[in-house]
């Protein structure tokens, strides 16, 4: 991809990723947050975190299925935005919802499974954000870095679990997110099993190879 | 904006409920003359905002500032419309609160079916300001209009075997889209919505059979045309859009109890010392306020209702 195309692609992603925050600011300034503004903000920020997390997990499946790889350059951007929104989500909970009442906050982290897993997800995201720069990737070495960043699969699971555990019966959105996550992880699993040679390769699939994958395959064959 | 009292809407501005009724019976009379077989589906609901006159109760009122009518009518939990807070206001137009009847049966000397208009005129209307505490941890202060459920129950004469009262809400997926099943409804409640009270709770003077709020007939999203309000219990205990009241001898299983027995008990009294398994009930956010406030035992009605539960373990009977 040309430098120009890369910059415009990233600008578009910046715009999309910032829009929930801008919406929140706009509604805040125009008194449009509804009857329960704090709950509205918490939920909007939580939803955005989960969506960005799933978006960052969707890039590799696109490469596996379509053989395209220009989107891979967005991984860091989407991951960092997910971390950014998770921090905002967490900050609203501490500073606005509970106003630094540590006597309420600490027991909640320990006693409420949905808070515990949310906290765990945020904690695990932190080292990934810190090591997201190219410099850090070099310092860690590609192999270590890749292994560390596999934590994002677990973080995705914890994010969905957090949502499943906080809603009341009759709310179906978390199941939708769970299904999407299952598909995204399932494609990776299938690709891995296929590369290990555990699966036959359907003929219709031949078109969808990336050069990197083709090289892998040659070695495998 | 904090409003201390229900606004006095000038009678010239909006049709008075009595006037609306008179005009309607006139229209129905005319229609009856014109078309011989007149079906009850010709009955139109009072338009939203129709005033419902009531005497303000001095005994049942609060100093707390009222929650704005805008918040009361746009931030609702009414799962029949959908699980999002704005679903009820968005879809309220689908509910048709006329014609409407309420079936009274079970262990009662006079089982019968009331037309909503008859039920409305059975006893004088009172306006009462109550706190409402949602199980999710938010609360409101609402000027309801209705009469004590006890007045109706005494007229019905439940038999000596009757110990519980069951309330059933409307079942109709055309009017209540939340009751529709789709491919994507993995998780749903058992419809129709069923709630229940012990007979002495139903007879308690605080328990209000409710037809309006803020000087008007109940907006659809708040449980039109008739609901109960039980202010010392979490909001979901106050059944909305009631079509049946049944007197029974055994404690029944309510909708939320069936959905999650470890989370929602039959009593569901507001109690800051007994947490919901997934969140604390010690504090609440009053809609319109910034800081959380402490939740009060029995939602601040301990003086009136604590005696109902004397000797009971409220941790087990949550
Ligand atoms: C990667 C981390 C996280 C993700 C993906 C995430 C995602 C979400 C989502 C999707 C919601 C529901 C929004 C809705 O109902 O529309 C939510 C709500 C919430 N989250 Fe998180 N969250 C994360 C971390 C945390 C952390 C660290 C905390 C606090 C310690 C937290 C506390 C909450 C609270 C209090 C709610 C609102 C619950 C309610 O409405 O009662 N979350 N989150």
Coordinates of C-alpha atoms and ligand atoms in Angstrom, one line a residue:
Chain A
X1 CA 0.0 0.0 0.0
X2 CA 1.3 3.5 -0.8
X3 CA 2.2 5.8 1.9
X4 CA -0.7 8.1 0.9
X5 CA -3.2 5.3 1.0
X6 CA -1.9 4.2 4.4
X7 CA -2.3 7.7 5.9
X8 CA -5.8 8.1 4.6
X9 CA -6.8 4.7 5.9
X10 CA -5.4 5.5 9.3
X11 CA -7.2 8.9 9.3
X12 CA -10.5 7.1 8.6
X13 CA -9.9 4.7 11.5
X14 CA -9.0 7.6 13.8
X15 CA -12.3 9.3 12.8
X16 CA -14.4 6.1 13.4
X17 CA -12.6 5.3 16.7
X18 CA -13.0 8.8 18.1
X19 CA -16.6 9.2 17.1
X20 CA -18.1 7.6 20.3
X21 CA -16.0 10.0 22.4
X22 CA -17.1 13.0 20.3
X23 CA -20.7 11.8 20.6
X24 CA -20.3 11.6 24.3
X25 CA -18.8 15.1 24.5
X26 CA -21.5 16.5 22.3
X27 CA -24.3 15.0 24.3
X28 CA -22.6 16.2 27.5
X29 CA -22.4 19.7 26.3
X30 CA -26.0 19.7 24.9
X31 CA -27.5 18.0 28.0
X32 CA -28.4 15.0 25.8
X33 CA -27.1 12.2 28.0
X34 CA -30.6 11.2 29.2
X35 CA -32.0 10.5 32.6
X36 CA -28.9 8.6 33.9
X37 CA -25.9 10.2 32.3
X38 CA -23.3 8.3 34.2
X39 CA -24.7 4.9 33.3
X40 CA -25.0 6.1 29.7
X41 CA -21.4 7.1 29.6
X42 CA -20.2 3.9 31.3
X43 CA -22.1 1.7 28.8
X44 CA -21.1 3.7 25.7
X45 CA -17.5 3.5 26.7
X46 CA -17.7 -0.2 27.6
X47 CA -19.5 -1.0 24.3
X48 CA -16.8 0.9 22.4
X49 CA -14.0 -0.9 24.2
X50 CA -15.5 -4.3 23.2
X51 CA -16.2 -3.3 19.6
X52 CA -12.7 -2.1 19.1
X53 CA -11.3 -5.2 20.7
X54 CA -13.3 -7.4 18.4
X55 CA -12.3 -5.1 15.4
X56 CA -8.6 -5.6 16.2
X57 CA -9.3 -9.4 16.4
X58 CA -11.0 -9.3 13.0
X59 CA -7.9 -8.4 11.0
X60 CA -6.2 -11.7 10.9
X61 CA -9.3 -13.6 10.0
X62 CA -9.7 -11.3 7.0
X63 CA -6.2 -12.2 5.9
X64 CA -6.9 -15.9 6.4
X65 CA -10.1 -15.8 4.5
X66 CA -9.5 -13.2 1.8
X67 CA -5.7 -13.3 1.5
X68 CA -5.5 -9.5 1.9
X69 CA -3.1 -7.9 4.3
X70 CA -3.3 -4.1 4.0
X71 CA -5.5 -4.1 7.1
X72 CA -2.8 -5.6 9.3
X73 CA -1.2 -2.2 9.8
X74 CA -4.3 -1.2 11.8
X75 CA -3.8 -3.7 14.6
X76 CA -1.8 -1.4 16.8
X77 CA -4.1 1.5 16.3
X78 CA -7.3 -0.4 17.1
X79 CA -5.7 -2.2 20.1
X80 CA -4.5 1.1 21.5
X81 CA -7.9 2.7 21.0
X82 CA -9.5 -0.3 22.8
X83 CA -7.1 0.3 25.7
X84 CA -7.8 4.0 25.7
X85 CA -11.6 3.4 25.9
X86 CA -11.1 0.7 28.6
X87 CA -9.2 3.3 30.7
X88 CA -12.0 5.9 30.2
X89 CA -14.6 3.3 31.1
X90 CA -12.7 2.4 34.2
X91 CA -12.1 6.0 35.1
X92 CA -15.8 6.9 34.9
X93 CA -16.6 4.0 37.2
X94 CA -14.1 5.1 39.8
X95 CA -14.2 8.8 39.6
X96 CA -17.7 9.6 38.5
X97 CA -19.9 6.7 39.4
X98 CA -18.4 6.0 42.8
X99 CA -16.5 9.2 43.4
X100 CA -13.4 7.5 44.8
X101 CA -15.3 5.7 47.5
X102 CA -12.7 3.0 48.0
X103 CA -14.9 1.3 50.6
X104 CA -17.4 0.6 47.8
X105 CA -14.9 0.1 44.9
X106 CA -12.5 -2.5 46.4
X107 CA -15.2 -4.9 47.7
X108 CA -16.8 -4.7 44.2
X109 CA -13.6 -5.7 42.5
X110 CA -13.3 -8.7 44.8
X111 CA -16.9 -9.7 45.2
X112 CA -18.5 -9.1 41.8
X113 CA -17.4 -11.5 39.2
X114 CA -18.3 -9.2 36.3
X115 CA -16.1 -6.5 37.8
X116 CA -13.3 -8.9 38.6
X117 CA -13.1 -10.1 35.0
X118 CA -13.3 -6.6 33.6
X119 CA -10.5 -5.6 35.9
X120 CA -8.5 -8.6 34.8
X121 CA -9.1 -7.7 31.1
X122 CA -7.9 -4.1 31.7
X123 CA -4.9 -5.3 33.7
X124 CA -3.8 -7.7 30.9
X125 CA -4.3 -5.0 28.2
X126 CA -1.8 -2.8 29.9
X127 CA 1.4 -4.7 29.1
X128 CA 0.1 -5.0 25.5
X129 CA -0.3 -1.3 25.2
X130 CA 3.1 -0.6 26.8
X131 CA 4.8 -3.0 24.4
X132 CA 2.9 -1.9 21.3
X133 CA 5.7 0.3 19.9
X134 CA 8.1 -1.0 17.2
X135 CA 11.0 -0.3 19.5
X136 CA 9.5 -2.5 22.3
X137 CA 8.7 -5.3 19.7
X138 CA 12.4 -5.3 18.7
X139 CA 13.6 -5.3 22.2
X140 CA 11.4 -8.2 23.1
X141 CA 12.2 -10.1 20.0
X142 CA 9.5 -11.1 17.5
X143 CA 8.8 -14.5 19.1
X144 CA 8.4 -13.2 22.7
X145 CA 6.4 -10.3 21.5
X146 CA 4.0 -12.5 19.5
X147 CA 3.5 -14.8 22.4
X148 CA 2.8 -11.9 24.8
X149 CA 0.3 -10.4 22.4
X150 CA -1.6 -13.7 22.2
X151 CA -3.1 -12.5 25.5
X152 CA -5.5 -10.5 23.5
X153 CA -7.5 -13.7 22.8
X154 CA -8.0 -14.1 26.6
X155 CA -8.8 -10.4 26.9
X156 CA -11.5 -10.8 24.3
X157 CA -13.0 -13.7 26.2
X158 CA -12.9 -11.8 29.5
X159 CA -14.5 -8.8 27.9
X160 CA -17.4 -10.9 26.6
X161 CA -17.7 -12.7 29.9
X162 CA -17.8 -9.3 31.7
X163 CA -20.8 -8.3 29.5
X164 CA -22.6 -11.6 29.9
X165 CA -22.3 -11.5 33.6
X166 CA -23.5 -8.0 34.1
X167 CA -26.8 -8.1 32.2
X168 CA -30.1 -9.3 33.3
X169 CA -32.1 -12.0 31.6
X170 CA -33.7 -11.0 28.4
X171 CA -30.7 -9.0 27.1
X172 CA -29.3 -10.6 24.0
X173 CA -26.5 -8.3 23.0
X174 CA -23.7 -10.1 24.9
X175 CA -24.6 -13.3 23.0
X176 CA -24.1 -11.5 19.7
X177 CA -20.7 -10.4 20.8
X178 CA -19.9 -13.9 22.1
X179 CA -20.9 -15.3 18.7
X180 CA -18.7 -12.8 16.8
X181 CA -15.7 -13.6 19.1
X182 CA -16.3 -17.3 18.6
X183 CA -16.2 -16.9 14.8
X184 CA -13.1 -14.8 14.9
X185 CA -11.2 -17.2 17.2
X186 CA -12.7 -20.2 15.3
X187 CA -11.3 -19.0 12.0
X188 CA -7.8 -18.8 13.6
X189 CA -8.2 -22.3 15.0
X190 CA -9.3 -23.7 11.7
X191 CA -6.4 -22.0 10.0
X192 CA -4.0 -23.4 12.5
X193 CA -5.4 -26.9 12.2
X194 CA -5.2 -26.6 8.5
X195 CA -1.6 -25.5 8.6
X196 CA -0.8 -28.4 10.9
X197 CA -2.2 -30.6 8.1
X198 CA -5.1 -31.9 10.2
X199 CA -7.7 -30.7 7.6
X200 CA -8.1 -31.3 3.9
X201 CA -7.8 -28.2 1.8
X202 CA -11.0 -27.4 -0.1
X203 CA -10.5 -26.6 -3.7
X204 CA -12.6 -23.4 -3.6
X205 CA -10.2 -22.0 -1.1
X206 CA -7.1 -21.9 -3.2
X207 CA -7.5 -18.3 -4.3
X208 CA -7.3 -16.9 -0.9
X209 CA -3.6 -17.1 -0.1
X210 CA -1.3 -14.4 1.1
X211 CA 2.3 -14.6 0.0
X212 CA 3.4 -15.1 3.7
X213 CA 0.9 -17.9 4.0
X214 CA 2.0 -19.5 0.8
X215 CA 5.5 -19.6 2.1
X216 CA 4.4 -21.2 5.3
X217 CA 2.5 -23.8 3.3
X218 CA 5.4 -24.6 1.1
X219 CA 7.4 -25.4 4.2
X220 CA 4.5 -27.5 5.5
X221 CA 4.2 -29.4 2.3
Chain B
X1 CA -34.8 21.2 36.8
X2 CA -36.5 20.4 40.1
X3 CA -40.2 20.5 40.2
X4 CA -41.8 20.5 43.6
X5 CA -45.3 19.9 42.7
X6 CA -47.2 18.4 39.8
X7 CA -47.9 21.4 37.5
X8 CA -51.4 22.6 37.3
X9 CA -52.3 22.3 33.7
X10 CA -55.0 24.7 32.8
X11 CA -58.3 22.8 32.0
X12 CA -58.7 24.9 28.9
X13 CA -55.4 23.5 27.5
X14 CA -56.0 19.8 27.6
X15 CA -59.2 17.8 27.6
X16 CA -60.2 16.9 31.1
X17 CA -60.6 13.1 31.7
X18 CA -64.3 13.5 32.7
X19 CA -64.9 15.6 29.6
X20 CA -63.1 13.0 27.5
X21 CA -65.4 10.3 28.9
X22 CA -68.5 12.3 28.3
X23 CA -67.5 13.1 24.8
X24 CA -66.7 9.5 24.2
X25 CA -70.0 8.2 25.4
X26 CA -71.7 10.8 23.3
X27 CA -69.7 9.6 20.3
X28 CA -70.4 6.0 21.0
X29 CA -74.1 6.9 21.4
X30 CA -74.1 8.5 18.0
X31 CA -72.2 5.6 16.5
X32 CA -74.7 3.2 18.0
X33 CA -77.5 5.1 16.3
X34 CA -75.7 5.0 13.0
X35 CA -74.4 1.4 12.9
X36 CA -76.3 -1.2 14.7
X37 CA -73.7 -3.8 15.7
X38 CA -71.1 -1.7 17.5
X39 CA -68.0 -3.6 18.6
X40 CA -66.0 -2.7 21.6
X41 CA -62.9 -2.2 19.5
X42 CA -64.4 1.2 18.5
X43 CA -63.3 2.4 22.0
X44 CA -60.4 4.9 21.7
X45 CA -57.8 5.3 24.5
X46 CA -57.6 8.7 26.2
X47 CA -54.8 10.6 24.4
X48 CA -51.5 10.9 26.2
X49 CA -51.5 13.7 28.6
X50 CA -55.2 13.6 29.4
X51 CA -55.6 15.0 32.9
X52 CA -56.8 12.7 35.6
X53 CA -58.2 14.7 38.5
X54 CA -57.2 13.6 42.0
X55 CA -57.1 14.9 45.5
X56 CA -53.5 15.4 46.8
X57 CA -52.9 13.1 49.8
X58 CA -51.5 14.9 52.8
X59 CA -50.5 11.7 54.5
X60 CA -48.7 10.0 51.6
X61 CA -46.3 12.6 50.3
X62 CA -42.6 13.4 50.5
X63 CA -40.4 16.4 50.9
X64 CA -38.0 15.0 48.2
X65 CA -38.1 17.0 44.9
X66 CA -40.0 15.2 42.2
X67 CA -38.2 13.5 39.3
X68 CA -39.1 15.3 36.1
X69 CA -41.9 13.9 34.0
X70 CA -39.5 13.8 31.1
X71 CA -37.2 11.4 33.0
X72 CA -40.1 9.4 34.3
X73 CA -41.4 8.8 30.8
X74 CA -38.1 8.2 28.9
X75 CA -36.1 6.1 31.3
X76 CA -38.1 3.0 31.9
X77 CA -37.7 -0.7 32.6
X78 CA -40.6 -2.4 30.9
X79 CA -39.2 -5.6 29.4
X80 CA -42.4 -6.2 27.4
X81 CA -41.2 -3.4 25.1
X82 CA -37.6 -4.3 25.2
X83 CA -34.6 -4.4 27.6
X84 CA -33.2 -0.9 26.8
X85 CA -34.2 2.1 28.8
X86 CA -35.5 3.9 25.8
X87 CA -37.4 1.0 24.3
X88 CA -40.6 1.7 26.3
X89 CA -40.9 5.4 25.3
X90 CA -40.0 4.5 21.7
X91 CA -42.5 1.7 21.3
X92 CA -45.2 2.9 23.7
X93 CA -47.5 3.8 20.8
X94 CA -48.0 0.1 20.1
X95 CA -49.9 -0.5 23.3
X96 CA -53.6 0.0 23.1
X97 CA -54.9 0.7 26.7
X98 CA -58.6 0.6 25.4
X99 CA -60.7 -1.5 25.4
X100 CA -59.3 -3.1 28.5
X101 CA -60.7 -5.4 31.1
X102 CA -59.3 -6.8 34.3
X103 CA -60.3 -10.3 35.2
X104 CA -60.7 -10.9 39.0
X105 CA -60.8 -14.6 40.0
X106 CA -59.5 -17.3 42.3
X107 CA -60.4 -17.5 45.9
X108 CA -62.8 -14.6 46.0
X109 CA -66.5 -14.3 46.8
X110 CA -67.2 -12.1 43.8
X111 CA -65.2 -13.2 40.8
X112 CA -65.9 -10.8 37.9
X113 CA -64.5 -8.9 35.0
X114 CA -64.1 -5.1 35.3
X115 CA -64.0 -2.8 32.4
X116 CA -61.2 -0.3 32.9
X117 CA -63.6 2.7 32.9
X118 CA -65.6 1.1 35.7
X119 CA -62.4 0.3 37.7
X120 CA -61.3 3.9 37.3
X121 CA -64.5 5.2 38.9
X122 CA -64.8 2.7 41.7
X123 CA -63.1 4.9 44.4
X124 CA -61.9 8.5 44.6
X125 CA -58.5 9.2 43.1
X126 CA -55.6 10.3 45.3
X127 CA -52.3 11.7 44.3
X128 CA -49.4 10.3 46.3
X129 CA -45.7 11.0 46.1
X130 CA -43.6 7.9 46.5
X131 CA -40.0 6.9 46.1
X132 CA -39.3 4.3 43.5
X133 CA -36.1 2.2 43.9
X134 CA -35.1 0.0 40.9
X135 CA -33.2 -3.2 41.7
X136 CA -30.5 -1.9 39.3
X137 CA -29.5 0.8 41.8
X138 CA -31.3 4.0 40.6
X139 CA -34.3 5.7 42.0
X140 CA -37.0 8.3 41.3
X141 CA -39.7 10.3 43.2
X142 CA -43.0 10.0 41.4
X143 CA -46.5 11.6 42.0
X144 CA -48.8 8.7 41.3
X145 CA -52.5 8.8 41.0
X146 CA -54.8 5.9 42.1
X147 CA -56.6 4.4 45.1
X148 CA -55.5 1.9 47.7
X149 CA -55.6 -1.7 46.3
X150 CA -57.1 -2.6 49.7
X151 CA -60.3 -0.7 48.8
X152 CA -60.8 -2.9 45.8
X153 CA -59.8 -6.1 47.6
X154 CA -62.3 -5.5 50.4
X155 CA -65.1 -5.0 47.9
X156 CA -64.2 -8.3 46.2
X157 CA -64.2 -10.3 49.5
X158 CA -61.4 -12.8 49.2
X159 CA -62.3 -16.1 50.9
X160 CA -60.5 -17.2 54.1
X161 CA -58.3 -19.5 52.1
X162 CA -56.8 -16.6 50.0
X163 CA -53.3 -15.8 51.3
X164 CA -51.5 -14.4 48.2
X165 CA -52.5 -12.2 45.2
X166 CA -51.2 -12.8 41.7
X167 CA -51.0 -10.0 39.1
X168 CA -50.8 -10.9 35.4
X169 CA -49.8 -8.4 32.8
X170 CA -50.9 -8.3 29.2
X171 CA -49.7 -11.0 26.8
X172 CA -49.8 -9.8 23.2
X173 CA -46.7 -9.6 21.1
X174 CA -48.4 -7.3 18.6
X175 CA -48.5 -4.6 21.4
X176 CA -45.4 -5.8 23.3
X177 CA -42.6 -6.4 20.8
X178 CA -40.4 -7.6 23.7
X179 CA -42.6 -10.7 23.8
X180 CA -41.7 -11.7 20.3
X181 CA -39.4 -14.6 19.8
X182 CA -36.7 -14.4 17.1
X183 CA -33.8 -16.4 16.0
X184 CA -31.6 -14.2 18.1
X185 CA -33.5 -14.3 21.4
X186 CA -31.2 -16.6 23.3
X187 CA -32.3 -15.3 26.6
X188 CA -35.9 -14.2 27.3
X189 CA -38.4 -14.0 30.1
X190 CA -41.4 -16.3 30.5
X191 CA -44.4 -14.3 29.3
X192 CA -46.9 -13.1 30.4
X193 CA -45.3 -11.2 33.3
X194 CA -46.5 -12.5 36.6
X195 CA -46.0 -10.8 40.0
X196 CA -47.3 -11.5 43.4
X197 CA -47.8 -10.1 46.9
X198 CA -48.8 -11.7 50.2
X199 CA -52.4 -10.7 50.9
X200 CA -51.4 -8.5 53.9
X201 CA -48.9 -6.7 51.6
X202 CA -51.6 -6.2 49.0
X203 CA -53.9 -4.9 51.7
X204 CA -51.3 -2.5 53.1
X205 CA -52.4 1.1 52.9
X206 CA -49.3 2.1 50.9
X207 CA -50.1 -0.4 48.1
X208 CA -51.7 1.7 45.4
X209 CA -53.8 0.6 42.4
X210 CA -52.5 3.2 40.0
X211 CA -54.0 4.9 36.9
X212 CA -52.0 8.0 36.5
X213 CA -49.0 10.1 37.3
X214 CA -48.2 13.8 37.3
X215 CA -51.8 14.7 37.0
X216 CA -52.4 12.7 33.9
X217 CA -53.5 9.2 32.9
X218 CA -50.6 6.7 33.0
X219 CA -48.4 7.1 29.9
X220 CA -48.2 3.7 28.1
X221 CA -44.5 3.3 29.0
X222 CA -45.3 3.6 32.7
X223 CA -47.7 0.7 32.8
X224 CA -51.0 2.0 31.3
X225 CA -53.9 1.6 31.8
X226 CA -53.6 0.2 35.3
X227 CA -50.7 -1.0 37.5
X228 CA -49.8 -1.4 41.1
X229 CA -47.2 0.6 43.0
X230 CA -45.6 -1.0 46.1
X231 CA -43.1 1.6 47.1
X232 CA -41.1 -0.4 49.7
X233 CA -40.2 -3.1 47.2
X234 CA -37.9 -3.0 44.1
X235 CA -39.6 -1.6 41.1
X236 CA -40.2 -4.8 39.2
X237 CA -42.6 -6.0 42.0
X238 CA -45.0 -3.3 40.8
X239 CA -46.8 -5.1 38.0
X240 CA -47.8 -3.0 35.0
X241 CA -50.6 -3.2 32.3
X242 CA -52.5 -5.6 34.5
X243 CA -55.2 -7.8 32.9
X244 CA -55.8 -10.3 35.8
X245 CA -55.8 -10.3 39.6
X246 CA -56.1 -13.7 41.1
X247 CA -56.4 -14.7 44.7
X248 CA -54.5 -17.9 45.6
X249 CA -53.7 -19.9 48.7
X250 CA -50.0 -20.7 47.9
X251 CA -47.0 -18.5 47.3
X252 CA -46.5 -18.3 43.5
X253 CA -43.4 -18.1 41.4
X254 CA -43.0 -14.7 39.9
X255 CA -41.5 -14.0 36.4
X256 CA -38.1 -12.8 37.7
X257 CA -37.9 -15.5 40.3
X258 CA -38.3 -18.1 37.5
X259 CA -35.7 -16.3 35.4
X260 CA -33.0 -16.1 38.1
X261 CA -34.1 -17.7 41.4
X262 CA -30.8 -16.7 43.2
X263 CA -31.2 -13.1 42.3
X264 CA -34.8 -12.1 42.7
X265 CA -36.8 -13.5 45.6
X266 CA -40.6 -13.4 46.1
X267 CA -40.3 -10.6 48.6
X268 CA -37.7 -8.3 47.0
X269 CA -38.1 -5.7 49.7
X270 CA -35.6 -2.8 49.3
X271 CA -32.8 -3.7 51.7
X272 CA -29.4 -2.0 51.7
X273 CA -27.9 -4.8 53.8
X274 CA -28.8 -7.7 51.4
X275 CA -26.8 -7.4 48.1
X276 CA -28.0 -8.6 44.8
X277 CA -25.5 -11.4 44.0
X278 CA -24.0 -9.4 41.2
X279 CA -24.0 -5.8 42.6
X280 CA -24.3 -3.9 45.9
X281 CA -27.7 -2.5 47.1
X282 CA -26.2 -0.2 49.7
X283 CA -26.4 2.9 47.5
X284 CA -28.4 4.2 44.7
X285 CA -28.3 7.1 42.2
X286 CA -31.4 9.3 42.4
X287 CA -32.2 10.3 38.8
X288 CA -31.2 13.9 38.5
X289 CA -28.6 13.8 41.2
X290 CA -24.8 13.4 40.7
X291 CA -23.6 11.7 43.9
X292 CA -24.9 8.3 45.0
X293 CA -27.0 8.3 48.1
X294 CA -27.5 5.6 50.8
X295 CA -30.4 3.3 50.2
X296 CA -32.9 3.3 53.0
X297 CA -34.3 0.1 54.6
X298 CA -37.7 -0.7 53.0
X299 CA -36.9 2.3 50.7
X300 CA -37.6 4.7 53.7
X301 CA -41.0 3.1 54.5
X302 CA -39.7 0.9 57.4
X303 CA -41.9 2.6 60.0
X304 CA -45.0 1.7 58.0
X305 CA -44.1 -1.8 56.8
X306 CA -41.4 -3.4 59.0
X307 CA -44.2 -5.1 61.1
X308 CA -45.2 -7.1 58.1
X309 CA -41.9 -9.0 58.3
X310 CA -41.4 -9.3 62.1
X311 CA -39.5 -12.4 62.9
X312 CA -38.6 -13.2 59.3
X313 CA -35.0 -13.7 58.2
X314 CA -34.8 -11.1 55.4
X315 CA -31.5 -12.5 54.2
X316 CA -33.2 -15.8 53.3
X317 CA -36.5 -14.2 52.3
X318 CA -34.8 -11.7 50.0
Ligands
LIG1 C1 -11.3 -4.7 28.4 C2 -12.1 -4.4 29.4 C3 -13.5 -4.1 29.4 C4 -14.5 -4.2 28.5 C5 -14.3 -4.8 27.1 C6 -15.8 -3.8 29.0 C7 -17.0 -3.8 28.3 C8 -18.2 -3.5 28.9 C9 -19.4 -3.5 28.2 C10 -19.7 -4.1 26.8 C11 -20.4 -3.1 29.1 C12 -21.9 -3.1 28.8 C13 -22.3 -1.9 28.1 C14 -23.8 -1.9 27.8 O1 -24.6 -2.5 28.6 O2 -24.2 -1.4 26.8 C15 -19.7 -2.7 30.3 C16 -20.4 -2.2 31.4 C17 -19.8 -2.0 32.6 N1 -18.4 -2.2 32.9 FE1 -17.0 -2.8 31.6 N2 -15.6 -3.4 30.3 C18 -14.2 -3.6 30.6 C19 -13.6 -3.3 31.8 C20 -14.2 -2.8 32.9 C21 -13.6 -2.5 34.2 C22 -12.1 -2.6 34.4 C23 -14.6 -2.1 35.1 C24 -14.5 -1.7 36.5 C25 -13.6 -2.2 37.3 C26 -15.8 -2.2 34.3 C27 -17.0 -1.9 34.9 C28 -18.2 -1.8 34.2 C29 -19.5 -1.4 34.8 C30 -19.7 -0.9 36.2 C31 -20.4 -1.5 33.8 C32 -21.9 -1.0 33.9 C33 -22.7 -2.1 34.5 C34 -24.1 -1.6 34.6 O3 -24.7 -1.0 33.7 O4 -24.7 -1.8 35.7 N3 -15.6 -2.6 33.1 N4 -18.4 -3.0 30.2

